[in-house]
Amino acid sequence: SIDRQNYFVSMSQIMQPKNLGWRIISVIPESDLMGDVVKRQYMILIITLVGALLFTYLVYHMLNKIIHPILDVAKVVKDFEVGDISTDQLGKIDNFILETELFIHSFEIMATRLNDSFSQLSLSEEKYRSLIENSDEMIITLSFEGLLLSVNSKFEENIGKSRDILIGTSVLNLI
């Protein structure tokens, strides 16, 4: 090191002619030897960091584009599970992945079929209740223990007690 500058020294012995004893000594300043290597290292480091940040942003953005539609469908499924049988939210999901689109479409079809089944079941139950309630015969349902679970209006009328009092009563107490 001379005047705060590093120098590199190289020494080679001359072999021909024999026993001459000469040596060649080269002194090269570090700045000449290294050139712009340090500047290039910093530039490569900056480019690598910018590239890594850009790659991280792109991966994050792509994962959001993939995961958010799935989470949105999961929310609709969760709402469906607790009784909100509307599938309107599925049409608003921004999706570009074929598999997720197929999943959404399949769920919409399943939800539509379930809604149709619920409607048919409700209509059937309504018809059943009307038939039982308007029958001229006394109709009751019993538990395995012989407790009244339901009675029709003809049964109430013949026994002379209201439905609220009869439900849960043992049929043996009425005989």
CSV table of N, CA and C in Angstrom, one decimal:
chain,number,residue,atom,x,y,z
A,1,SER,N,0.9,-1.2,0.0
A,1,SER,CA,0.0,0.0,0.0
A,1,SER,C,0.9,1.2,0.0
A,2,ILE,N,0.7,2.1,-1.0
A,2,ILE,CA,1.5,3.3,-1.1
A,2,ILE,C,0.5,4.5,-1.2
A,3,ASP,N,0.6,5.4,-0.3
A,3,ASP,CA,-0.3,6.6,-0.3
A,3,ASP,C,-1.8,6.2,-0.4
A,4,ARG,N,-2.1,5.2,0.4
A,4,ARG,CA,-3.5,4.7,0.6
A,4,ARG,C,-4.0,4.1,-0.7
A,5,GLN,N,-3.2,3.7,-1.6
A,5,GLN,CA,-3.5,2.9,-2.8
A,5,GLN,C,-2.8,1.6,-2.7
A,6,ASN,N,-3.6,0.5,-3.0
A,6,ASN,CA,-3.0,-0.8,-3.0
A,6,ASN,C,-2.4,-1.1,-4.4
A,7,TYR,N,-1.3,-1.8,-4.3
A,7,TYR,CA,-0.6,-2.2,-5.5
A,7,TYR,C,-0.3,-3.7,-5.4
A,8,PHE,N,-0.3,-4.4,-6.5
A,8,PHE,CA,-0.1,-5.8,-6.6
A,8,PHE,C,1.3,-6.0,-7.3
A,9,VAL,N,2.1,-6.9,-6.7
A,9,VAL,CA,3.4,-7.1,-7.2
A,9,VAL,C,3.5,-8.6,-7.7
A,10,SER,N,4.1,-8.8,-8.8
A,10,SER,CA,4.4,-10.1,-9.4
A,10,SER,C,5.8,-10.2,-9.7
A,11,MET,N,6.4,-11.4,-9.4
A,11,MET,CA,7.8,-11.5,-9.7
A,11,MET,C,8.0,-12.9,-10.4
A,12,SER,N,8.8,-12.8,-11.5
A,12,SER,CA,9.1,-14.0,-12.3
A,12,SER,C,10.6,-14.1,-12.5
A,13,GLN,N,11.2,-15.3,-12.4
A,13,GLN,CA,12.6,-15.4,-12.7
A,13,GLN,C,12.8,-15.9,-14.1
A,14,ILE,N,13.9,-15.3,-14.8
A,14,ILE,CA,14.2,-15.6,-16.2
A,14,ILE,C,15.1,-16.9,-16.1
A,15,MET,N,14.7,-17.9,-16.8
A,15,MET,CA,15.4,-19.2,-16.7
A,15,MET,C,16.4,-19.4,-17.9
A,16,GLN,N,16.3,-18.7,-19.0
A,16,GLN,CA,17.2,-18.9,-20.1
A,16,GLN,C,17.9,-17.5,-20.3
A,17,PRO,N,19.0,-17.4,-20.6
A,17,PRO,CA,20.1,-18.3,-20.4
A,17,PRO,C,20.3,-18.7,-19.0
A,18,LYS,N,20.8,-19.9,-18.8
A,18,LYS,CA,21.0,-20.5,-17.5
A,18,LYS,C,21.8,-19.6,-16.6
A,19,ASN,N,21.4,-19.6,-15.3
A,19,ASN,CA,22.1,-19.0,-14.2
A,19,ASN,C,22.3,-17.5,-14.5
A,20,LEU,N,21.4,-16.9,-15.2
A,20,LEU,CA,21.6,-15.4,-15.4
A,20,LEU,C,21.2,-14.7,-14.1
A,21,GLY,N,20.2,-15.2,-13.4
A,21,GLY,CA,19.8,-14.6,-12.1
A,21,GLY,C,19.0,-13.3,-12.2
A,22,TRP,N,18.4,-13.1,-13.4
A,22,TRP,CA,17.6,-12.0,-13.6
A,22,TRP,C,16.1,-12.3,-13.1
A,23,ARG,N,15.5,-11.2,-12.7
A,23,ARG,CA,14.1,-11.4,-12.4
A,23,ARG,C,13.3,-10.2,-13.0
A,24,ILE,N,12.1,-10.5,-13.3
A,24,ILE,CA,11.2,-9.5,-13.8
A,24,ILE,C,10.1,-9.2,-12.7
A,25,ILE,N,10.0,-7.9,-12.3
A,25,ILE,CA,9.1,-7.6,-11.3
A,25,ILE,C,8.1,-6.6,-11.9
A,26,SER,N,6.8,-6.9,-11.7
A,26,SER,CA,5.7,-6.1,-12.2
A,26,SER,C,4.9,-5.5,-11.0
A,27,VAL,N,4.7,-4.2,-11.1
A,27,VAL,CA,3.9,-3.5,-10.0
A,27,VAL,C,2.7,-2.9,-10.7
A,28,ILE,N,1.5,-3.4,-10.3
A,28,ILE,CA,0.2,-2.9,-10.9
A,28,ILE,C,-0.7,-2.3,-9.8
A,29,PRO,N,-1.2,-1.1,-10.0
A,29,PRO,CA,-2.1,-0.5,-9.0
A,29,PRO,C,-3.4,-1.3,-9.1
A,30,GLU,N,-4.0,-1.4,-7.9
A,30,GLU,CA,-5.3,-2.2,-7.8
A,30,GLU,C,-6.4,-1.6,-8.7
A,31,SER,N,-6.4,-0.3,-8.9
A,31,SER,CA,-7.4,0.3,-9.7
A,31,SER,C,-7.3,-0.2,-11.2
A,32,ASP,N,-6.0,-0.4,-11.7
A,32,ASP,CA,-5.8,-0.9,-13.0
A,32,ASP,C,-6.1,-2.3,-13.1
A,33,LEU,N,-5.8,-3.1,-12.1
A,33,LEU,CA,-6.0,-4.5,-12.1
A,33,LEU,C,-7.5,-4.8,-12.0
A,34,MET,N,-8.2,-4.2,-11.1
A,34,MET,CA,-9.6,-4.5,-10.8
A,34,MET,C,-10.5,-3.7,-11.8
A,35,GLY,N,-10.1,-2.6,-12.3
A,35,GLY,CA,-10.9,-1.8,-13.2
A,35,GLY,C,-12.2,-1.4,-12.5
A,36,ASP,N,-13.3,-1.6,-13.2
A,36,ASP,CA,-14.6,-1.2,-12.7
A,36,ASP,C,-15.3,-2.3,-12.0
A,37,VAL,N,-14.6,-3.4,-11.6
A,37,VAL,CA,-15.3,-4.5,-11.0
A,37,VAL,C,-16.1,-4.2,-9.8
A,38,VAL,N,-15.7,-3.3,-8.9
A,38,VAL,CA,-16.5,-2.9,-7.7
A,38,VAL,C,-17.8,-2.2,-8.2
A,39,LYS,N,-17.6,-1.3,-9.1
A,39,LYS,CA,-18.8,-0.6,-9.6
A,39,LYS,C,-19.8,-1.6,-10.3
A,40,ARG,N,-19.2,-2.6,-11.0
A,40,ARG,CA,-20.1,-3.6,-11.6
A,40,ARG,C,-20.7,-4.5,-10.6
A,41,GLN,N,-20.0,-4.8,-9.5
A,41,GLN,CA,-20.6,-5.6,-8.5
A,41,GLN,C,-21.8,-4.9,-7.9
A,42,TYR,N,-21.7,-3.6,-7.6
A,42,TYR,CA,-22.8,-2.8,-7.0
A,42,TYR,C,-24.0,-2.8,-8.0
A,43,MET,N,-23.7,-2.6,-9.3
A,43,MET,CA,-24.7,-2.5,-10.3
A,43,MET,C,-25.4,-3.9,-10.4
A,44,ILE,N,-24.7,-5.0,-10.4
A,44,ILE,CA,-25.3,-6.3,-10.4
A,44,ILE,C,-26.1,-6.5,-9.2
A,45,LEU,N,-25.6,-6.1,-8.0
A,45,LEU,CA,-26.4,-6.3,-6.8
A,45,LEU,C,-27.7,-5.5,-6.9
A,46,ILE,N,-27.7,-4.2,-7.4
A,46,ILE,CA,-28.9,-3.4,-7.5
A,46,ILE,C,-29.9,-4.1,-8.5
A,47,ILE,N,-29.3,-4.5,-9.6
A,47,ILE,CA,-30.2,-5.2,-10.6
A,47,ILE,C,-30.8,-6.4,-10.0
A,48,THR,N,-30.1,-7.2,-9.3
A,48,THR,CA,-30.6,-8.4,-8.7
A,48,THR,C,-31.7,-8.1,-7.7
A,49,LEU,N,-31.4,-7.1,-6.8
A,49,LEU,CA,-32.4,-6.7,-5.8
A,49,LEU,C,-33.7,-6.2,-6.5
A,50,VAL,N,-33.6,-5.4,-7.5
A,50,VAL,CA,-34.8,-4.9,-8.2
A,50,VAL,C,-35.5,-6.1,-8.9
A,51,GLY,N,-34.8,-7.0,-9.5
A,51,GLY,CA,-35.4,-8.2,-10.1
A,51,GLY,C,-36.1,-9.0,-9.1
A,52,ALA,N,-35.5,-9.2,-8.0
A,52,ALA,CA,-36.1,-10.0,-6.9
A,52,ALA,C,-37.4,-9.4,-6.4
A,53,LEU,N,-37.3,-8.1,-6.2
A,53,LEU,CA,-38.6,-7.4,-5.8
A,53,LEU,C,-39.7,-7.5,-6.8
A,54,LEU,N,-39.3,-7.3,-8.1
A,54,LEU,CA,-40.3,-7.4,-9.2
A,54,LEU,C,-40.8,-8.8,-9.2
A,55,PHE,N,-40.0,-9.8,-9.1
A,55,PHE,CA,-40.4,-11.2,-9.2
A,55,PHE,C,-41.4,-11.5,-8.0
A,56,THR,N,-41.0,-11.0,-6.8
A,56,THR,CA,-41.8,-11.2,-5.6
A,56,THR,C,-43.2,-10.5,-5.8
A,57,TYR,N,-43.2,-9.3,-6.3
A,57,TYR,CA,-44.5,-8.6,-6.6
A,57,TYR,C,-45.3,-9.4,-7.6
A,58,LEU,N,-44.7,-9.9,-8.7
A,58,LEU,CA,-45.5,-10.7,-9.7
A,58,LEU,C,-46.0,-12.0,-9.1
A,59,VAL,N,-45.2,-12.6,-8.3
A,59,VAL,CA,-45.7,-13.9,-7.7
A,59,VAL,C,-46.8,-13.6,-6.7
A,60,TYR,N,-46.7,-12.5,-5.9
A,60,TYR,CA,-47.8,-12.1,-5.0
A,60,TYR,C,-49.0,-11.8,-5.8
A,61,HIS,N,-48.9,-11.0,-6.8
A,61,HIS,CA,-50.1,-10.7,-7.6
A,61,HIS,C,-50.7,-11.9,-8.3
A,62,MET,N,-49.9,-12.8,-8.8
A,62,MET,CA,-50.5,-14.0,-9.4
A,62,MET,C,-51.1,-14.9,-8.4
A,63,LEU,N,-50.5,-15.1,-7.2
A,63,LEU,CA,-51.2,-15.9,-6.2
A,63,LEU,C,-52.5,-15.3,-5.7
A,64,ASN,N,-52.6,-13.9,-5.7
A,64,ASN,CA,-53.8,-13.3,-5.3
A,64,ASN,C,-54.9,-13.6,-6.4
A,65,LYS,N,-54.5,-13.5,-7.7
A,65,LYS,CA,-55.4,-13.8,-8.8
A,65,LYS,C,-55.9,-15.2,-8.7
A,66,ILE,N,-55.1,-16.1,-8.2
A,66,ILE,CA,-55.4,-17.5,-8.1
A,66,ILE,C,-56.2,-17.8,-6.9
A,67,ILE,N,-55.8,-17.3,-5.7
A,67,ILE,CA,-56.4,-17.6,-4.4
A,67,ILE,C,-57.7,-16.9,-4.2
A,68,HIS,N,-57.8,-15.6,-4.5
A,68,HIS,CA,-59.0,-14.9,-4.2
A,68,HIS,C,-60.3,-15.5,-4.7
A,69,PRO,N,-60.3,-15.9,-6.0
A,69,PRO,CA,-61.6,-16.6,-6.5
A,69,PRO,C,-61.9,-17.8,-5.6
A,70,ILE,N,-60.9,-18.6,-5.3
A,70,ILE,CA,-61.2,-19.8,-4.5
A,70,ILE,C,-61.7,-19.4,-3.1
A,71,LEU,N,-61.2,-18.3,-2.5
A,71,LEU,CA,-61.7,-17.9,-1.2
A,71,LEU,C,-63.1,-17.3,-1.3
A,72,ASP,N,-63.3,-16.6,-2.4
A,72,ASP,CA,-64.7,-16.1,-2.6
A,72,ASP,C,-65.7,-17.2,-2.8
A,73,VAL,N,-65.3,-18.2,-3.5
A,73,VAL,CA,-66.2,-19.4,-3.6
A,73,VAL,C,-66.4,-20.0,-2.3
A,74,ALA,N,-65.4,-20.2,-1.5
A,74,ALA,CA,-65.5,-20.8,-0.2
A,74,ALA,C,-66.4,-20.0,0.7
A,75,LYS,N,-66.4,-18.6,0.6
A,75,LYS,CA,-67.3,-17.8,1.4
A,75,LYS,C,-68.8,-18.1,1.0
A,76,VAL,N,-69.0,-18.2,-0.3
A,76,VAL,CA,-70.4,-18.5,-0.8
A,76,VAL,C,-70.8,-19.8,-0.3
A,77,VAL,N,-69.9,-20.8,-0.3
A,77,VAL,CA,-70.2,-22.2,0.2
A,77,VAL,C,-70.5,-22.1,1.7
A,78,LYS,N,-69.7,-21.3,2.4
A,78,LYS,CA,-70.0,-21.2,3.9
A,78,LYS,C,-71.3,-20.5,4.1
A,79,ASP,N,-71.7,-19.5,3.3
A,79,ASP,CA,-73.0,-18.8,3.5
A,79,ASP,C,-74.1,-19.8,3.1
A,80,PHE,N,-73.9,-20.6,2.1
A,80,PHE,CA,-74.8,-21.6,1.7
A,80,PHE,C,-75.1,-22.6,2.8
A,81,GLU,N,-74.0,-23.0,3.5
A,81,GLU,CA,-74.0,-24.0,4.5
A,81,GLU,C,-74.9,-23.5,5.7
A,82,VAL,N,-74.9,-22.2,6.0
A,82,VAL,CA,-75.7,-21.6,7.1
A,82,VAL,C,-77.1,-21.1,6.7
A,83,GLY,N,-77.5,-21.4,5.4
A,83,GLY,CA,-78.8,-21.1,5.0
A,83,GLY,C,-79.0,-20.1,3.9
A,84,ASP,N,-78.0,-19.3,3.6
A,84,ASP,CA,-78.1,-18.3,2.5
A,84,ASP,C,-77.9,-19.1,1.2
A,85,ILE,N,-79.0,-19.4,0.6
A,85,ILE,CA,-78.9,-20.3,-0.6
A,85,ILE,C,-78.8,-19.5,-1.9
A,86,SER,N,-78.4,-18.3,-1.8
A,86,SER,CA,-78.2,-17.4,-3.0
A,86,SER,C,-76.9,-17.7,-3.6
A,87,THR,N,-76.8,-17.8,-4.9
A,87,THR,CA,-75.5,-17.9,-5.6
A,87,THR,C,-75.2,-16.7,-6.4
A,88,ASP,N,-75.8,-15.6,-6.2
A,88,ASP,CA,-75.6,-14.4,-6.9
A,88,ASP,C,-74.1,-13.9,-6.9
A,89,GLN,N,-73.5,-14.1,-5.7
A,89,GLN,CA,-72.1,-13.7,-5.6
A,89,GLN,C,-71.2,-14.4,-6.5
A,90,LEU,N,-71.5,-15.6,-6.9
A,90,LEU,CA,-70.6,-16.4,-7.8
A,90,LEU,C,-70.4,-15.7,-9.1
A,91,GLY,N,-71.4,-15.0,-9.6
A,91,GLY,CA,-71.3,-14.3,-10.9
A,91,GLY,C,-70.4,-13.1,-10.8
A,92,LYS,N,-70.1,-12.6,-9.6
A,92,LYS,CA,-69.3,-11.4,-9.5
A,92,LYS,C,-67.8,-11.8,-9.3
A,93,ILE,N,-67.5,-13.1,-9.2
A,93,ILE,CA,-66.1,-13.5,-8.9
A,93,ILE,C,-65.3,-13.3,-10.2
A,94,ASP,N,-64.2,-12.5,-10.1
A,94,ASP,CA,-63.2,-12.3,-11.2
A,94,ASP,C,-62.3,-13.5,-11.2
A,95,ASN,N,-62.4,-14.3,-12.3
A,95,ASN,CA,-61.6,-15.5,-12.4
A,95,ASN,C,-61.1,-15.7,-13.8
A,96,PHE,N,-59.8,-16.2,-13.9
A,96,PHE,CA,-59.3,-16.5,-15.2
A,96,PHE,C,-58.7,-17.9,-15.3
A,97,ILE,N,-58.9,-18.7,-14.2
A,97,ILE,CA,-58.3,-20.1,-14.2
A,97,ILE,C,-59.5,-21.1,-14.5
A,98,LEU,N,-59.2,-21.9,-15.5
A,98,LEU,CA,-60.2,-22.8,-15.9
A,98,LEU,C,-60.8,-23.7,-14.8
A,99,GLU,N,-59.9,-24.3,-14.0
A,99,GLU,CA,-60.3,-25.2,-13.0
A,99,GLU,C,-61.3,-24.5,-12.0
A,100,THR,N,-60.9,-23.3,-11.6
A,100,THR,CA,-61.8,-22.5,-10.7
A,100,THR,C,-63.1,-22.2,-11.3
A,101,GLU,N,-63.1,-21.9,-12.6
A,101,GLU,CA,-64.3,-21.6,-13.3
A,101,GLU,C,-65.2,-22.8,-13.4
A,102,LEU,N,-64.6,-24.0,-13.6
A,102,LEU,CA,-65.4,-25.2,-13.6
A,102,LEU,C,-66.0,-25.5,-12.2
A,103,PHE,N,-65.2,-25.2,-11.2
A,103,PHE,CA,-65.6,-25.4,-9.8
A,103,PHE,C,-66.8,-24.5,-9.5
A,104,ILE,N,-66.7,-23.2,-9.9
A,104,ILE,CA,-67.8,-22.3,-9.7
A,104,ILE,C,-69.1,-22.7,-10.5
A,105,HIS,N,-68.9,-23.1,-11.7
A,105,HIS,CA,-70.0,-23.6,-12.5
A,105,HIS,C,-70.7,-24.8,-11.9
A,106,SER,N,-69.9,-25.7,-11.5
A,106,SER,CA,-70.4,-27.0,-10.9
A,106,SER,C,-71.2,-26.6,-9.6
A,107,PHE,N,-70.7,-25.7,-8.8
A,107,PHE,CA,-71.3,-25.3,-7.5
A,107,PHE,C,-72.6,-24.6,-7.8
A,108,GLU,N,-72.7,-23.8,-8.9
A,108,GLU,CA,-73.9,-23.1,-9.3
A,108,GLU,C,-75.0,-24.1,-9.7
A,109,ILE,N,-74.6,-25.1,-10.4
A,109,ILE,CA,-75.5,-26.2,-10.8
A,109,ILE,C,-76.0,-26.9,-9.6
A,110,MET,N,-75.1,-27.3,-8.7
A,110,MET,CA,-75.5,-28.0,-7.5
A,110,MET,C,-76.5,-27.1,-6.7
A,111,ALA,N,-76.1,-25.9,-6.5
A,111,ALA,CA,-77.0,-25.0,-5.7
A,111,ALA,C,-78.4,-24.8,-6.3
A,112,THR,N,-78.4,-24.7,-7.6
A,112,THR,CA,-79.7,-24.6,-8.3
A,112,THR,C,-80.6,-25.9,-8.1
A,113,ARG,N,-79.9,-27.0,-8.2
A,113,ARG,CA,-80.6,-28.3,-8.0
A,113,ARG,C,-81.1,-28.4,-6.5
A,114,LEU,N,-80.2,-28.0,-5.6
A,114,LEU,CA,-80.6,-28.0,-4.2
A,114,LEU,C,-81.8,-27.1,-3.9
A,115,ASN,N,-81.8,-25.9,-4.5
A,115,ASN,CA,-82.9,-24.9,-4.4
A,115,ASN,C,-84.2,-25.5,-4.9
A,116,ASP,N,-84.1,-26.1,-6.1
A,116,ASP,CA,-85.3,-26.8,-6.7
A,116,ASP,C,-85.8,-27.9,-5.7
A,117,SER,N,-84.9,-28.7,-5.2
A,117,SER,CA,-85.3,-29.8,-4.3
A,117,SER,C,-85.9,-29.2,-3.0
A,118,PHE,N,-85.4,-28.1,-2.5
A,118,PHE,CA,-85.9,-27.5,-1.3
A,118,PHE,C,-87.3,-26.9,-1.6
A,119,SER,N,-87.5,-26.4,-2.8
A,119,SER,CA,-88.8,-25.8,-3.2
A,119,SER,C,-89.8,-27.0,-3.3
A,120,GLN,N,-89.4,-28.1,-3.9
A,120,GLN,CA,-90.3,-29.2,-4.1
A,120,GLN,C,-90.6,-29.8,-2.7
A,121,LEU,N,-89.6,-29.9,-1.9
A,121,LEU,CA,-89.8,-30.5,-0.5
A,121,LEU,C,-90.8,-29.6,0.3
A,122,SER,N,-90.6,-28.3,0.2
A,122,SER,CA,-91.5,-27.3,0.9
A,122,SER,C,-92.9,-27.5,0.4
A,123,LEU,N,-93.1,-27.5,-0.9
A,123,LEU,CA,-94.4,-27.7,-1.5
A,123,LEU,C,-95.0,-29.0,-1.1
A,124,SER,N,-94.3,-30.1,-1.1
A,124,SER,CA,-94.8,-31.4,-0.7
A,124,SER,C,-95.2,-31.4,0.8
A,125,GLU,N,-94.3,-30.7,1.6
A,125,GLU,CA,-94.6,-30.6,3.1
A,125,GLU,C,-95.9,-29.8,3.3
A,126,GLU,N,-96.1,-28.7,2.5
A,126,GLU,CA,-97.3,-27.9,2.6
A,126,GLU,C,-98.5,-28.7,2.2
A,127,LYS,N,-98.4,-29.5,1.2
A,127,LYS,CA,-99.6,-30.4,0.8
A,127,LYS,C,-99.9,-31.4,1.9
A,128,TYR,N,-98.8,-32.0,2.4
A,128,TYR,CA,-99.0,-33.0,3.5
A,128,TYR,C,-99.6,-32.4,4.7
A,129,ARG,N,-99.2,-31.2,5.1
A,129,ARG,CA,-99.8,-30.6,6.3
A,129,ARG,C,-101.3,-30.2,6.0
A,130,SER,N,-101.5,-29.7,4.8
A,130,SER,CA,-102.9,-29.4,4.5
A,130,SER,C,-103.8,-30.7,4.5
A,131,LEU,N,-103.3,-31.7,4.0
A,131,LEU,CA,-104.0,-33.0,3.9
A,131,LEU,C,-104.3,-33.5,5.4
A,132,ILE,N,-103.3,-33.5,6.2
A,132,ILE,CA,-103.4,-34.0,7.6
A,132,ILE,C,-104.3,-33.0,8.4
A,133,GLU,N,-104.1,-31.7,8.2
A,133,GLU,CA,-104.9,-30.8,9.0
A,133,GLU,C,-106.4,-30.7,8.6
A,134,ASN,N,-106.7,-30.9,7.4
A,134,ASN,CA,-108.1,-30.9,6.9
A,134,ASN,C,-108.8,-32.2,6.9
A,135,SER,N,-108.1,-33.2,7.4
A,135,SER,CA,-108.7,-34.6,7.3
A,135,SER,C,-109.9,-34.7,8.3
A,136,ASP,N,-110.9,-35.5,8.0
A,136,ASP,CA,-112.0,-35.7,8.9
A,136,ASP,C,-111.7,-36.8,10.0
A,137,GLU,N,-110.5,-37.3,9.9
A,137,GLU,CA,-110.1,-38.4,10.8
A,137,GLU,C,-109.1,-37.7,11.8
A,138,MET,N,-109.0,-38.4,13.0
A,138,MET,CA,-108.0,-37.9,14.0
A,138,MET,C,-106.6,-38.5,13.6
A,139,ILE,N,-105.6,-37.7,13.5
A,139,ILE,CA,-104.3,-38.1,13.1
A,139,ILE,C,-103.3,-37.6,14.1
A,140,ILE,N,-102.4,-38.5,14.5
A,140,ILE,CA,-101.4,-38.1,15.5
A,140,ILE,C,-100.1,-38.8,15.0
A,141,THR,N,-98.9,-38.3,15.5
A,141,THR,CA,-97.7,-38.9,15.4
A,141,THR,C,-97.1,-39.1,16.8
A,142,LEU,N,-96.4,-40.3,16.9
A,142,LEU,CA,-95.9,-40.6,18.3
A,142,LEU,C,-94.4,-40.9,18.2
A,143,SER,N,-93.8,-40.6,19.3
A,143,SER,CA,-92.4,-41.0,19.5
A,143,SER,C,-92.3,-42.5,19.9
A,144,PHE,N,-91.1,-43.0,19.9
A,144,PHE,CA,-90.9,-44.4,20.3
A,144,PHE,C,-91.4,-44.6,21.7
A,145,GLU,N,-91.3,-43.6,22.5
A,145,GLU,CA,-91.7,-43.7,23.9
A,145,GLU,C,-93.2,-43.5,24.1
A,146,GLY,N,-94.0,-43.3,23.0
A,146,GLY,CA,-95.4,-43.1,23.1
A,146,GLY,C,-95.8,-41.7,23.4
A,147,LEU,N,-95.0,-40.7,23.2
A,147,LEU,CA,-95.3,-39.3,23.4
A,147,LEU,C,-95.8,-38.7,22.2
A,148,LEU,N,-96.8,-37.8,22.3
A,148,LEU,CA,-97.4,-37.1,21.1
A,148,LEU,C,-96.4,-36.1,20.5
A,149,LEU,N,-96.1,-36.3,19.2
A,149,LEU,CA,-95.3,-35.3,18.5
A,149,LEU,C,-96.0,-34.3,17.7
A,150,SER,N,-97.2,-34.8,17.2
A,150,SER,CA,-98.0,-33.8,16.4
A,150,SER,C,-99.5,-34.4,16.5
A,151,VAL,N,-100.4,-33.5,16.3
A,151,VAL,CA,-101.8,-33.8,16.3
A,151,VAL,C,-102.5,-32.9,15.3
A,152,ASN,N,-103.6,-33.4,14.6
A,152,ASN,CA,-104.3,-32.5,13.7
A,152,ASN,C,-105.5,-31.8,14.5
A,153,SER,N,-106.1,-30.9,13.8
A,153,SER,CA,-107.2,-30.1,14.4
A,153,SER,C,-108.4,-31.0,14.8
A,154,LYS,N,-108.7,-32.1,14.1
A,154,LYS,CA,-109.8,-33.0,14.4
A,154,LYS,C,-109.5,-33.7,15.8
A,155,PHE,N,-108.2,-34.1,16.0
A,155,PHE,CA,-107.9,-34.7,17.3
A,155,PHE,C,-108.0,-33.7,18.4
A,156,GLU,N,-107.6,-32.4,18.2
A,156,GLU,CA,-107.8,-31.4,19.2
A,156,GLU,C,-109.3,-31.2,19.6
A,157,GLU,N,-110.1,-31.2,18.5
A,157,GLU,CA,-111.5,-31.0,18.7
A,157,GLU,C,-112.1,-32.1,19.5
A,158,ASN,N,-111.8,-33.4,19.2
A,158,ASN,CA,-112.4,-34.5,19.8
A,158,ASN,C,-111.9,-34.7,21.3
A,159,ILE,N,-110.6,-34.4,21.5
A,159,ILE,CA,-110.1,-34.5,22.9
A,159,ILE,C,-110.5,-33.3,23.8
A,160,GLY,N,-110.6,-32.2,23.1
A,160,GLY,CA,-111.0,-31.0,23.9
A,160,GLY,C,-109.8,-30.2,24.5
A,161,LYS,N,-108.7,-30.5,24.0
A,161,LYS,CA,-107.5,-29.8,24.6
A,161,LYS,C,-106.7,-29.2,23.4
A,162,SER,N,-105.9,-28.1,23.7
A,162,SER,CA,-105.2,-27.5,22.6
A,162,SER,C,-103.9,-28.3,22.3
A,163,ARG,N,-103.5,-28.0,21.1
A,163,ARG,CA,-102.3,-28.7,20.6
A,163,ARG,C,-101.1,-28.5,21.5
A,164,ASP,N,-100.9,-27.2,22.0
A,164,ASP,CA,-99.8,-26.9,22.9
A,164,ASP,C,-99.8,-27.8,24.1
A,165,ILE,N,-100.9,-28.1,24.7
A,165,ILE,CA,-101.0,-29.0,25.9
A,165,ILE,C,-100.8,-30.4,25.5
A,166,LEU,N,-101.3,-30.9,24.3
A,166,LEU,CA,-101.2,-32.3,24.0
A,166,LEU,C,-99.7,-32.7,23.6
A,167,ILE,N,-99.0,-31.8,22.9
A,167,ILE,CA,-97.7,-32.2,22.4
A,167,ILE,C,-96.8,-32.5,23.6
A,168,GLY,N,-96.1,-33.7,23.6
A,168,GLY,CA,-95.2,-34.1,24.6
A,168,GLY,C,-96.0,-35.0,25.7
A,169,THR,N,-97.3,-35.1,25.6
A,169,THR,CA,-98.1,-35.9,26.5
A,169,THR,C,-98.0,-37.4,26.1
A,170,SER,N,-98.0,-38.3,27.1
A,170,SER,CA,-98.1,-39.7,26.8
A,170,SER,C,-99.5,-40.1,26.3
A,171,VAL,N,-99.5,-40.9,25.2
A,171,VAL,CA,-100.8,-41.3,24.7
A,171,VAL,C,-101.6,-42.1,25.7
A,172,LEU,N,-100.9,-42.8,26.6
A,172,LEU,CA,-101.5,-43.6,27.6
A,172,LEU,C,-102.3,-42.7,28.6
A,173,ASN,N,-101.9,-41.5,28.8
A,173,ASN,CA,-102.6,-40.6,29.7
A,173,ASN,C,-103.9,-40.1,29.1
A,174,LEU,N,-104.1,-40.2,27.7
A,174,LEU,CA,-105.3,-39.8,27.1
A,174,LEU,C,-106.3,-40.9,26.9
A,175,ILE,N,-105.9,-42.1,27.1
A,175,ILE,CA,-106.8,-43.3,26.9
A,175,ILE,C,-107.7,-43.4,28.1
